[in-house]
Short mmCIF file of C-alpha atoms and ligand atoms in Angstrom, two decimals:
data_model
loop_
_atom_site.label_atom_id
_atom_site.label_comp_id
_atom_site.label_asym_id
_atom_site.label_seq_id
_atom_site.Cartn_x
_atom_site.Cartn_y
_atom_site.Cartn_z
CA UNK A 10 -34.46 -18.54 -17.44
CA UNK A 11 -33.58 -15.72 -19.94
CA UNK A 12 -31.16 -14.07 -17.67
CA UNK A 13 -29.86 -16.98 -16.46
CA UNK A 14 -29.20 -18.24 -20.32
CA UNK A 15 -27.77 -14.87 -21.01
CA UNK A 16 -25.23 -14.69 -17.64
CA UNK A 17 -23.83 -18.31 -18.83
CA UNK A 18 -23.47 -17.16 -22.54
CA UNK A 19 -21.52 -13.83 -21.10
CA UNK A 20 -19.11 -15.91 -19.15
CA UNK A 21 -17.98 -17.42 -22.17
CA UNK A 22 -16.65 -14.10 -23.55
CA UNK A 23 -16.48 -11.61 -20.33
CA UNK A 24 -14.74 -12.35 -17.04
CA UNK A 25 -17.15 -12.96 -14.69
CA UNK A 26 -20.06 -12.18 -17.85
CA UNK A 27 -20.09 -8.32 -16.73
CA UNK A 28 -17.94 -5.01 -17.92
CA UNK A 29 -18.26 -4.28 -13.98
CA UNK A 30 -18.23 -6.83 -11.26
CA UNK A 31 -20.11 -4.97 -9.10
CA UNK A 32 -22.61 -5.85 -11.84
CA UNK A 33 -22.08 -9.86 -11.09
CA UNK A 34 -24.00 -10.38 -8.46
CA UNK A 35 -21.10 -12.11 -6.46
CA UNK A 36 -21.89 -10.13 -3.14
CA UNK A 37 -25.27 -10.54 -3.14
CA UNK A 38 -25.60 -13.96 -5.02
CA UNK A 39 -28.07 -14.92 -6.97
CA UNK A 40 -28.01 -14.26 -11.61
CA UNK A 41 -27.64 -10.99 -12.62
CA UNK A 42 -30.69 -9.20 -14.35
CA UNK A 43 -29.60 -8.35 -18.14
CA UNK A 44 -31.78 -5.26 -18.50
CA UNK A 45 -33.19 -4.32 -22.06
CA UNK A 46 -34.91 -1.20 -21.74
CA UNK A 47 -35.68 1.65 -19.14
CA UNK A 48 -38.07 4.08 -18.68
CA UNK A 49 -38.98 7.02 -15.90
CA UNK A 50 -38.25 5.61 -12.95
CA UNK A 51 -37.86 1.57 -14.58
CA UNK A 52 -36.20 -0.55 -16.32
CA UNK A 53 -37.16 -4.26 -17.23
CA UNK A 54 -35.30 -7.21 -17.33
CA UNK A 55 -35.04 -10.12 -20.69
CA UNK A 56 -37.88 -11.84 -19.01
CA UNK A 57 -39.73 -8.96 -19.35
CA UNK A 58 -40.44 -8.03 -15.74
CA UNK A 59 -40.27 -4.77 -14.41
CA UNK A 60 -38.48 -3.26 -11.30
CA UNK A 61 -38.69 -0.22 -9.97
CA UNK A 62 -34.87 1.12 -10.04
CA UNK A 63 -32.57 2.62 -7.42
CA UNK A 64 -29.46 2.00 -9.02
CA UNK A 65 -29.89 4.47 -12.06
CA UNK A 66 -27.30 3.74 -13.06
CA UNK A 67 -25.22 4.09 -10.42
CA UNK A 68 -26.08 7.82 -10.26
CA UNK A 69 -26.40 9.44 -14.43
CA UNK A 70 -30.55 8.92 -14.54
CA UNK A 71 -30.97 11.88 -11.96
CA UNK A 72 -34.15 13.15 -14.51
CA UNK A 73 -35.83 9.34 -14.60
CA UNK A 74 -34.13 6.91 -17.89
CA UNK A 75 -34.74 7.68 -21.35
CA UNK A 76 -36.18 11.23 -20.53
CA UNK A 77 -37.33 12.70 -23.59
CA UNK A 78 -35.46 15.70 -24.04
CA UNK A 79 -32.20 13.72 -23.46
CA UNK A 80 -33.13 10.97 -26.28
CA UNK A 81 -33.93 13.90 -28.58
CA UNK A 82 -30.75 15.61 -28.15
CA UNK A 83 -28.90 12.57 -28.51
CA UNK A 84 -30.36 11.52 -31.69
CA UNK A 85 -30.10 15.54 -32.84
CA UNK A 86 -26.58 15.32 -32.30
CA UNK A 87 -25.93 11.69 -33.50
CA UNK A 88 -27.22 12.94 -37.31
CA UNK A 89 -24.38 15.12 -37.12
CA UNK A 90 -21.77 12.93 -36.70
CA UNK A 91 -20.34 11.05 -33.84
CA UNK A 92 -16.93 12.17 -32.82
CA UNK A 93 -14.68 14.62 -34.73
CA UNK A 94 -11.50 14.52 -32.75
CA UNK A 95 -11.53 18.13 -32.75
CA UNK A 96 -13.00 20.74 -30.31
CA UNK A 97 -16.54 21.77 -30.97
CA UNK A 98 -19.00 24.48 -29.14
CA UNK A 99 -20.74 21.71 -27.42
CA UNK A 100 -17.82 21.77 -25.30
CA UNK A 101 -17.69 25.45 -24.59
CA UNK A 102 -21.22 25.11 -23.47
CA UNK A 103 -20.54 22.21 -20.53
CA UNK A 104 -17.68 23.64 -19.63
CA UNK A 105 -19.39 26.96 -18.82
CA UNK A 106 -22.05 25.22 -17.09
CA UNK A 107 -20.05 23.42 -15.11
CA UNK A 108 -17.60 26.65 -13.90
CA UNK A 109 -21.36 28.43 -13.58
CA UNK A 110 -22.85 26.37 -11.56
CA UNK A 111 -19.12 24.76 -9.25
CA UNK A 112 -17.90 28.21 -8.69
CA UNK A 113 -14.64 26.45 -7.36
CA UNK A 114 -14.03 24.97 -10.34
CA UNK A 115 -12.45 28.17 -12.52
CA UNK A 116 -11.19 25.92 -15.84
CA UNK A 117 -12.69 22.13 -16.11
CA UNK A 118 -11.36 19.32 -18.72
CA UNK A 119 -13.70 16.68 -19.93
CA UNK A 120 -13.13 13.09 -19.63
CA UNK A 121 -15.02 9.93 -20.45
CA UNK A 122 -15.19 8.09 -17.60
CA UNK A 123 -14.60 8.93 -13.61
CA UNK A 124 -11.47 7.60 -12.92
CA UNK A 125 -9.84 9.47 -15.46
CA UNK A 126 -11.31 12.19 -13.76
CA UNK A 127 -9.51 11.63 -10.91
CA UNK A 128 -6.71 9.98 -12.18
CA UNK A 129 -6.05 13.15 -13.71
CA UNK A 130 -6.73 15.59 -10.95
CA UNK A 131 -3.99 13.17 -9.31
CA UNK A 132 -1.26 13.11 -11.58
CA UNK A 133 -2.13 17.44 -11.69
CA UNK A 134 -2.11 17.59 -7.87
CA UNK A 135 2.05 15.83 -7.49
CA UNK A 136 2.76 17.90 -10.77
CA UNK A 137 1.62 21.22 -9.61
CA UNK A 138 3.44 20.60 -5.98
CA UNK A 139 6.13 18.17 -6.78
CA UNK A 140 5.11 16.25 -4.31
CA UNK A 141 4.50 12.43 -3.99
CA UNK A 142 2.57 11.41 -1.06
CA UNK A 143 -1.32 11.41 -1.37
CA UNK A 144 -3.80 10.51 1.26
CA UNK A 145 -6.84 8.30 1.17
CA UNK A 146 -9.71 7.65 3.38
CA UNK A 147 -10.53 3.68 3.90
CA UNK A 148 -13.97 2.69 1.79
CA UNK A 149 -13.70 5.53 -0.31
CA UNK A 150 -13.87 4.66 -4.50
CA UNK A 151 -12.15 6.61 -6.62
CA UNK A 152 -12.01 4.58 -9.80
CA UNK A 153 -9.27 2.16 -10.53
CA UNK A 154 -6.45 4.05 -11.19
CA UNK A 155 -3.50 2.02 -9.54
CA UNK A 156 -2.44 4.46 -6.92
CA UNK A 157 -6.59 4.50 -5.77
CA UNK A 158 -6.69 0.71 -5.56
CA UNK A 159 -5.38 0.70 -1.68
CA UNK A 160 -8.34 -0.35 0.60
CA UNK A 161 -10.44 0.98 -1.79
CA UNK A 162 -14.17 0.69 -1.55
CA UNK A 163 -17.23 -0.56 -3.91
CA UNK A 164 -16.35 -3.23 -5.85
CA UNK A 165 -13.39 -4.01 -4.18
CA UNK A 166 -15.22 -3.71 -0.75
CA UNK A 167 -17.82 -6.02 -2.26
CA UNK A 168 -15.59 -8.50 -3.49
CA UNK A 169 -13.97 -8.58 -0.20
CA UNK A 170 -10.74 -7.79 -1.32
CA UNK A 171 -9.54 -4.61 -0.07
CA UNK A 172 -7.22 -4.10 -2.68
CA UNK A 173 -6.19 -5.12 -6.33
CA UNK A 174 -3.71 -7.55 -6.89
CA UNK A 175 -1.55 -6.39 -9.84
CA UNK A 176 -0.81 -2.84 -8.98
CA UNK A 177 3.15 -2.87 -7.70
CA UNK A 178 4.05 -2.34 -4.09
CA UNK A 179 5.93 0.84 -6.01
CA UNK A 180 2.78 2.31 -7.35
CA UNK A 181 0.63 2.55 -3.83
CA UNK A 182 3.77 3.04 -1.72
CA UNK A 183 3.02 7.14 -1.47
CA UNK A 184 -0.65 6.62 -0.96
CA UNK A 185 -1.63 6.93 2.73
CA UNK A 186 -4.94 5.34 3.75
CA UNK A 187 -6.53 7.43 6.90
CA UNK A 188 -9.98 6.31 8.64
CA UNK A 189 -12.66 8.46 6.78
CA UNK A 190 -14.26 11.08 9.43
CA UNK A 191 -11.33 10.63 11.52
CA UNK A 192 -10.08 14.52 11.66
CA UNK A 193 -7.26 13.74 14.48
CA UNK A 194 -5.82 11.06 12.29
CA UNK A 195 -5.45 13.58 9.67
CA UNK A 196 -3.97 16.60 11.62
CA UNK A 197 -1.70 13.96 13.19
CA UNK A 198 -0.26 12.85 9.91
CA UNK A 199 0.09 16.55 8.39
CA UNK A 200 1.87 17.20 11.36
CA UNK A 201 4.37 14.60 10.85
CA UNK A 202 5.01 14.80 6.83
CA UNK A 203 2.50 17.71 5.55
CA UNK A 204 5.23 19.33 3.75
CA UNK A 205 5.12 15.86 1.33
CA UNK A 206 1.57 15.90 0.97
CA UNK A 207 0.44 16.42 -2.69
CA UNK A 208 -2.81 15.95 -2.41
CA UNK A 209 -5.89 14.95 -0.04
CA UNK A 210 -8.52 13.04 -2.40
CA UNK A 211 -12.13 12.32 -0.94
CA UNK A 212 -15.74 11.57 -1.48
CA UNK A 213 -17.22 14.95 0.79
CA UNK A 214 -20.56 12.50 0.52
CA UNK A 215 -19.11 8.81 0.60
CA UNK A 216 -20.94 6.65 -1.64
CA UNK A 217 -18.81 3.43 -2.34
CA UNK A 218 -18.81 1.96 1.19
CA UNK A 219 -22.58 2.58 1.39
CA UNK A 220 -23.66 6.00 2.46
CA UNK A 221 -21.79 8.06 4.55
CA UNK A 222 -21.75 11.70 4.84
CA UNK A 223 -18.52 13.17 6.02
CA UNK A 224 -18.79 15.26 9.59
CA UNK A 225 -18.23 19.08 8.71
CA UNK A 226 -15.07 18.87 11.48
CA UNK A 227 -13.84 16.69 9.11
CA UNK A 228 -14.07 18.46 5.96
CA UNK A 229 -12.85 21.72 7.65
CA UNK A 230 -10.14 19.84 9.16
CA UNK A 231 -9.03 18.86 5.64
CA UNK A 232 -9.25 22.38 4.13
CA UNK A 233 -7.46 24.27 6.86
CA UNK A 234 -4.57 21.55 6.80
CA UNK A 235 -4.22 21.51 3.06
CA UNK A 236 -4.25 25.27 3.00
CA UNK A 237 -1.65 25.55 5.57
CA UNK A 238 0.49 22.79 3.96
CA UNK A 239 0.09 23.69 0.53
CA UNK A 240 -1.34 20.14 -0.50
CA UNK A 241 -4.43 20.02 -3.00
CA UNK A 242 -7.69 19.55 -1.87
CA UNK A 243 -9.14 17.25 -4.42
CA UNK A 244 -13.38 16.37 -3.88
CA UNK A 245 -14.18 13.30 -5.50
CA UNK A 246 -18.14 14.35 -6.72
CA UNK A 247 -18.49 12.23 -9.30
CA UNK A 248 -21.31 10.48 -7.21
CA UNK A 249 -22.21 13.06 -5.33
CA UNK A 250 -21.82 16.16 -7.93
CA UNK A 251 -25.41 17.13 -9.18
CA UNK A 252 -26.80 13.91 -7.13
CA UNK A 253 -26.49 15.73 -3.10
CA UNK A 254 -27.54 19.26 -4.61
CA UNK A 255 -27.21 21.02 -7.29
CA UNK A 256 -23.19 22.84 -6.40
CA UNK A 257 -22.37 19.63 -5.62
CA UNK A 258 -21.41 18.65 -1.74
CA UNK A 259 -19.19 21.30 -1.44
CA UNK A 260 -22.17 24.02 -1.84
CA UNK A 261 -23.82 21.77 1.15
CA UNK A 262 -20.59 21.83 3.07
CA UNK A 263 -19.50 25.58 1.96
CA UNK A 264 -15.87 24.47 1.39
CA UNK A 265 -14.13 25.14 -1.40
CA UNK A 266 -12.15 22.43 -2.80
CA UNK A 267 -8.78 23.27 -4.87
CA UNK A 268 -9.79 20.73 -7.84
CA UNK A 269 -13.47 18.88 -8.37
CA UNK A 270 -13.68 15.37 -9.90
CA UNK A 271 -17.00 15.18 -11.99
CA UNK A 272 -19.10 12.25 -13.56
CA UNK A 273 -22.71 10.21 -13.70
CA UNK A 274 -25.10 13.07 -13.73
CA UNK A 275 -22.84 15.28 -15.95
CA UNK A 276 -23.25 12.75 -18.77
CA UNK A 277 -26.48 12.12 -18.51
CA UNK A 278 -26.10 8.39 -19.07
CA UNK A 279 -23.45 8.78 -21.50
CA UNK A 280 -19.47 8.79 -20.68
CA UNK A 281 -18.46 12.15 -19.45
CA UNK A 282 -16.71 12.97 -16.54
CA UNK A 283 -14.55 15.87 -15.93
CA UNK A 284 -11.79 17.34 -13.52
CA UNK A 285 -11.43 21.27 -12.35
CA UNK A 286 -11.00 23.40 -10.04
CA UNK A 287 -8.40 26.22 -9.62
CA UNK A 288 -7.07 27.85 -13.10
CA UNK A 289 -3.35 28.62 -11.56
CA UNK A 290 -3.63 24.42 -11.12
CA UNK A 291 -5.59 23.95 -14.37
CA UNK A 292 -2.97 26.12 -15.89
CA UNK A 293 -0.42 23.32 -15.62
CA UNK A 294 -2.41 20.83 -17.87
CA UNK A 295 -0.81 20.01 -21.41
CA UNK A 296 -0.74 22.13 -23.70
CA UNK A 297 -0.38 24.80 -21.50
CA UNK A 298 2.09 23.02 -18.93
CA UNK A 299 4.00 19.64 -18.16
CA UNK A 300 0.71 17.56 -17.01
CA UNK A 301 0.16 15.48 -19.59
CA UNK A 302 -3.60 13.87 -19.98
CA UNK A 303 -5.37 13.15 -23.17
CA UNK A 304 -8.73 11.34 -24.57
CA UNK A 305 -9.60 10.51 -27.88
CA UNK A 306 -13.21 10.67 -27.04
CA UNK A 307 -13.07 13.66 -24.53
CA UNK A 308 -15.95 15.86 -24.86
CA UNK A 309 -17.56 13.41 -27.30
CA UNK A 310 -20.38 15.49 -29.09
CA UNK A 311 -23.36 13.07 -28.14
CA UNK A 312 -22.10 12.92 -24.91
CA UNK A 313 -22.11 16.09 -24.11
CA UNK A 314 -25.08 16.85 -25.81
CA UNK A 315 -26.81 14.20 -23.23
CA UNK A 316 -25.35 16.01 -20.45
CA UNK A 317 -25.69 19.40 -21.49
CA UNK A 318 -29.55 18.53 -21.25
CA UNK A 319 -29.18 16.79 -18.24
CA UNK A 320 -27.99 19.69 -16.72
CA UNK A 321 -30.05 21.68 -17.78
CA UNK A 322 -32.89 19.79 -16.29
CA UNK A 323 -31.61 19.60 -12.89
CA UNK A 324 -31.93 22.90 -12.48
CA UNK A 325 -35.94 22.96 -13.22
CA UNK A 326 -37.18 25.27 -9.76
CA UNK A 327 -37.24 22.92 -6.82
CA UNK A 328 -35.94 20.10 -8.33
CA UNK A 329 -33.66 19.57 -5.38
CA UNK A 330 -36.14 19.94 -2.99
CA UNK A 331 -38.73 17.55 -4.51
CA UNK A 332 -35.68 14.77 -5.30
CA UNK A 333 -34.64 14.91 -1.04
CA UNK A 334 -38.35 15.05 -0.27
CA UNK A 335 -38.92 11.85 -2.07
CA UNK A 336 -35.53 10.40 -0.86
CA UNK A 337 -36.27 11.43 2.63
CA UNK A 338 -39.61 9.72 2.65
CA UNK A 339 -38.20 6.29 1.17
CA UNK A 340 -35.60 6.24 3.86
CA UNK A 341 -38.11 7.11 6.33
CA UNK A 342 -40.83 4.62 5.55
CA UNK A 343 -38.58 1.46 5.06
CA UNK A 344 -36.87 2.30 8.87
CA UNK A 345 -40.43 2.62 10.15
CA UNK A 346 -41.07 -0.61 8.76
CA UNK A 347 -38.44 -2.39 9.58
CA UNK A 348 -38.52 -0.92 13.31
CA UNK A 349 -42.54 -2.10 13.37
CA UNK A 350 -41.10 -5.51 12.24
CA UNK A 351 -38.58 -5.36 14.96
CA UNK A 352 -35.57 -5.59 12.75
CA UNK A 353 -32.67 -3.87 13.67
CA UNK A 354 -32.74 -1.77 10.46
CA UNK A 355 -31.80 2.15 9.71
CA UNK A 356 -31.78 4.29 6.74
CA UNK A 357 -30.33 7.67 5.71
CA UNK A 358 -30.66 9.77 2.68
CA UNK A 359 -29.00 13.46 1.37
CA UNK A 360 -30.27 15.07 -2.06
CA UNK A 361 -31.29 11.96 -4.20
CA UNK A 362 -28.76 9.74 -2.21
CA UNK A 363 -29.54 6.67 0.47
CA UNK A 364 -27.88 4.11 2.84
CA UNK A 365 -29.62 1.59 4.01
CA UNK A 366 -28.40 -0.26 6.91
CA UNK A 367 -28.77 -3.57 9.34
CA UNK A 368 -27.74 -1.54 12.31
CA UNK A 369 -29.48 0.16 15.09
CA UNK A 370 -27.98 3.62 13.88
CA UNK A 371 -26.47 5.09 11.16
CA UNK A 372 -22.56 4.14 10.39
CA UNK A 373 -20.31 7.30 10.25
CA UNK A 374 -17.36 5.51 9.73
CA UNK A 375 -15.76 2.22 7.50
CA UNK A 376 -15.04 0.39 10.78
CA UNK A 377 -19.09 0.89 11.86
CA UNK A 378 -20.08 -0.19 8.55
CA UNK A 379 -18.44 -3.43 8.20
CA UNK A 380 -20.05 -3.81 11.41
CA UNK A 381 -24.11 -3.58 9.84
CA UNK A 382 -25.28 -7.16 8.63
CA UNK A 383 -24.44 -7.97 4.76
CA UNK A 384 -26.83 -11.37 5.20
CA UNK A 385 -29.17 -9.24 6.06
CA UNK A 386 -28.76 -6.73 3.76
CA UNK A 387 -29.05 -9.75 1.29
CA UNK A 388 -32.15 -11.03 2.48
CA UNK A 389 -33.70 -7.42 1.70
CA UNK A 390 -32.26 -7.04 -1.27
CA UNK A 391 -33.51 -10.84 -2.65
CA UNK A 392 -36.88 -10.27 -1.35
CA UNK A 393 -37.30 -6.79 -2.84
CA UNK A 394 -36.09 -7.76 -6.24
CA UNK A 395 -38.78 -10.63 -6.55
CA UNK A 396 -41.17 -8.14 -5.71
CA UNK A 397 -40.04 -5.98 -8.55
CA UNK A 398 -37.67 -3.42 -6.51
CA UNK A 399 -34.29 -3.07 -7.68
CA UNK A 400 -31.56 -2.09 -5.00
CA UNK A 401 -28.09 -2.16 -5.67
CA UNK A 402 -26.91 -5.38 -5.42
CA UNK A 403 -24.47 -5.02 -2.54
CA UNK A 404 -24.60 -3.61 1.37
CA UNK A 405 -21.31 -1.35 0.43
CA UNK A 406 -23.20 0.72 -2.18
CA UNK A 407 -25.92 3.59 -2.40
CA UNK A 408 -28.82 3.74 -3.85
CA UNK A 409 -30.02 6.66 -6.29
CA UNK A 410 -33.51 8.08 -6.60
CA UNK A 411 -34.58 10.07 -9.93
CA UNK A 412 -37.23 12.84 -10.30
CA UNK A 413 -39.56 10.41 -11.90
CA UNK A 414 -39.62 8.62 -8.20
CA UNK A 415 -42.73 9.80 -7.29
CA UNK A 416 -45.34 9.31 -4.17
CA UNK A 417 -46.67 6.17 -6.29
CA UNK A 418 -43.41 4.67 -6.35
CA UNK A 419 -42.63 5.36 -3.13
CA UNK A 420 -45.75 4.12 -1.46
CA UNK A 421 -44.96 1.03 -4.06
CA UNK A 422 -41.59 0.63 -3.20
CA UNK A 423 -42.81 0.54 0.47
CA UNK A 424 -45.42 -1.89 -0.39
CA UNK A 425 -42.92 -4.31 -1.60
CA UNK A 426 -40.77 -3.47 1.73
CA UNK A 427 -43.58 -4.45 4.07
CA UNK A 428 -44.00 -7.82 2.70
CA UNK A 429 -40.30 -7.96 2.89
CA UNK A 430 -39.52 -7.21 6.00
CA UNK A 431 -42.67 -9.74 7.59
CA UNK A 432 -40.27 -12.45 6.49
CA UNK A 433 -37.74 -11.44 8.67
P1 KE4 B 521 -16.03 5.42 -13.31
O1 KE4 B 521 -14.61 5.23 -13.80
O2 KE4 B 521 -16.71 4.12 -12.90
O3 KE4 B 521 -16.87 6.27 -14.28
O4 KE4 B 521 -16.00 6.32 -11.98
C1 KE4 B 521 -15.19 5.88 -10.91
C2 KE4 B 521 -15.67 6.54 -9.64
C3 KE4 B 521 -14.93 7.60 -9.12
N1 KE4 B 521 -15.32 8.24 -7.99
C4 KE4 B 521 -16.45 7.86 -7.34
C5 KE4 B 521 -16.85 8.59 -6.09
C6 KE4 B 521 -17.24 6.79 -7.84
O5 KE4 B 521 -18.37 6.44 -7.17
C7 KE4 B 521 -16.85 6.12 -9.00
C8 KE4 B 521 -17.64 4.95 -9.57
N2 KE4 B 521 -18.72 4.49 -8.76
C9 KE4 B 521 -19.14 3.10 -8.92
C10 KE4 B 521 -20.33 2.89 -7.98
N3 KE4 B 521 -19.93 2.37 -6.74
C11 KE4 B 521 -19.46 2.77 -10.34
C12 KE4 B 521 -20.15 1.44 -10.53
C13 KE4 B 521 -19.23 0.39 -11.03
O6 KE4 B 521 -18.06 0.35 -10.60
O7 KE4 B 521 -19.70 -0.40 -11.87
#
């Protein structure tokens, strides 16, 4: 009853009672779970009962919530104040560890959140080139920036409407929306007005329409046309950054992006986000040049100090390997149950990324996707939660594994899935 008290009480105050609407429930149905503490690979809900979580938080808990070392940093650097306005080390140290460990990324600038991120790398991209037009892919997030609300994906997706009423005609006019994996599509439109192209923006590992993992044809496509064009290559990672492995997708795909959106993991929890890539781009960024972009809480000291840890972490020996290993096997063992069950169910999973899917194979594109079965999907996702599992709570997202999902939580988690998927 608790949550349900707490989700009317919200509504009083919040549209919808959530700071998110992905957060509401509204694709999935059913009353949101107000969570009040997490732990490892957990978090419980104001009833008090515990679920095994996937969502973490949509991609920052990589290292399991509330690990240790991150809580003591945070508290270190909360006793010493908690935001100066003014540049400090801390900063120095993420931005190094970034450019260290994204060698395409040459000079980064902290954000707090990822659609400043790209919002930013956006506004550098038609600055640097003096260019308008952008291009898109269909299902791909990129925050909610108004030229990125076209067709976007996740909660727009979810909410069924494929793009934002309030952003002017005028504001999405130069943003082209192409077919994600569709590498034709996109030499076909370079062909006919490359020389207007600012920018390309997308998610090398997409993440907001469920999981989809971009062909390498596609990718290369992309890099060779941009290069020949003179457009910007812009990677959205701030899913996949630090979640795929450990460069990012680009290390996976060995393409080297001209600027790098960053977020989630790179906070650790807390709000940072960051853009990078080139310096003779960077270079145009205020104060140094006419891009203008600002943030009173950019670089925030206890942010930073969260995901300076986290990143340290992640980069324990065979991290990587252990967090696909454990992704792999989920993904495995809930197709081979479903399959035994005779539901037409698939899964897929890259670094500590899954999809999972009410289709006989694997979607590779936004068209395929819309095709798997949502009711389906929210069958799953209903009968998992009452038995204490915690997916995200829509069939257009992906779900996140930390490195406190071990082979007990697995085996739960398939457990759970097996008396699931008997009721089907
Ligand atoms: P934020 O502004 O939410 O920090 O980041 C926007 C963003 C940008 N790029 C990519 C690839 C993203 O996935 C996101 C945000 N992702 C969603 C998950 N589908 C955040 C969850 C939510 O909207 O509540």
């Amino acid at each position: 009853m608790r949550n349900k008290e707490l989700f009317e009480r919200a509504q009083l105050t919040t549209p919808g009672g959530v700071n998110s609407p992905v957060r509401a429930f509204r694709s999935v149905g059913g009353t949101p779970r107000f969570i009040t503490r997490a732990e490892g690979p957990y978090f419980w809900d104001a009833e008090g009962k515990r679920y095994i979580d996937y969502i973490g938080s949509w991609g920052p808990a990589i290292v399991g919530h509330a690990h240790p070392a991150v809580v003591k940093a945070v508290q270190t650097a909360a006793t010493l104040g908690l935001s100066f306005g003014a540049p400090t080390e801390g900063e120095i140290l993420m931005a190094e560890e970034i450019c260290k460990l994204v060698p395409s990324i040459e000079q980064v600038r902290l954000v707090s959140s990822g659609t400043e991120a790209t919002m930013s790398a956006l506004r550098l991209a038609r600055g640097a080139t003096g260019r308008d037009k952008i291009i898109k892919f269909e299902g791909c997030y990129h925050g909610h920036a108004d030229a990125l609300l076209v067709k976007a994906g996740s909660g727009l997706l979810t909410l069924g409407n494929p793009s934002s009423s309030g952003v002017p005609a005028d504001f999405t006019k130069h943003t082209l929306v192409l077919d994600y994996n569709n590498a034709q599509q996109l030499e076909d439109t370079f062909k006919a007005m490359g020389d207007q192209i600012a920018c390309v923006i997308v998610e090398p590992v997409a993440g907001n329409m469920n999981l989809i993992k971009a062909t390498p044809e596609f990718l290369n496509t992309m890099r060779r046309l941009c290069t020949e064009y003179g457009s910007v290559l812009i990677f959205d990672e701030v899913m996949c950054g630090f979640r795929v492995a450990l460069g990012g997708a680009q290390s996976l795909y060995n393409i080297k992006p001209d600027l790098t959106a960053l977020g989630k993991v790179i906070g650790g929890g807390l709000p940072v986000a960051a853009f990078g890539g080139r310096a003779d781009l960077m270079a145009h960024m205020a104060p140094l040049g006419g891009v203008y972009q600002a943030g009173t809480l950019s670089g925030n000291p206890v942010a930073v100090a969260a995901g300076l840890t986290t990143l340290k972490l992640i980069q324990a020996d065979g991290f990587y390997t252990s967090l696909s290993a454990q992704t792999a096997k989920l993904a495995q063992g809930l197709t081979q149950i479903a399959q035994q069950a005779g539901v037409s169910f698939c899964a897929d999973s890259i670094g500590g990324m899954f999809g999972l899917y009410f289709a006989d194979q694997v979607p590779a594109s936004y068209a395929a996707m819309m095709q798997t079965d949502k009711d389906q999907f929210n069958r799953l996702f209903h009968a998992m939660l009452d038995g204490g599992v915690y997916l995200a709570p829509s069939a257009f997202e992906a779900g996140f594994v930390s490195a406190q999902h071990d082979d007990a939580i697995i085996a739960a988690t398939l457990d759970i899935a097996r008396t699931a998927f008997a009721q089907y």
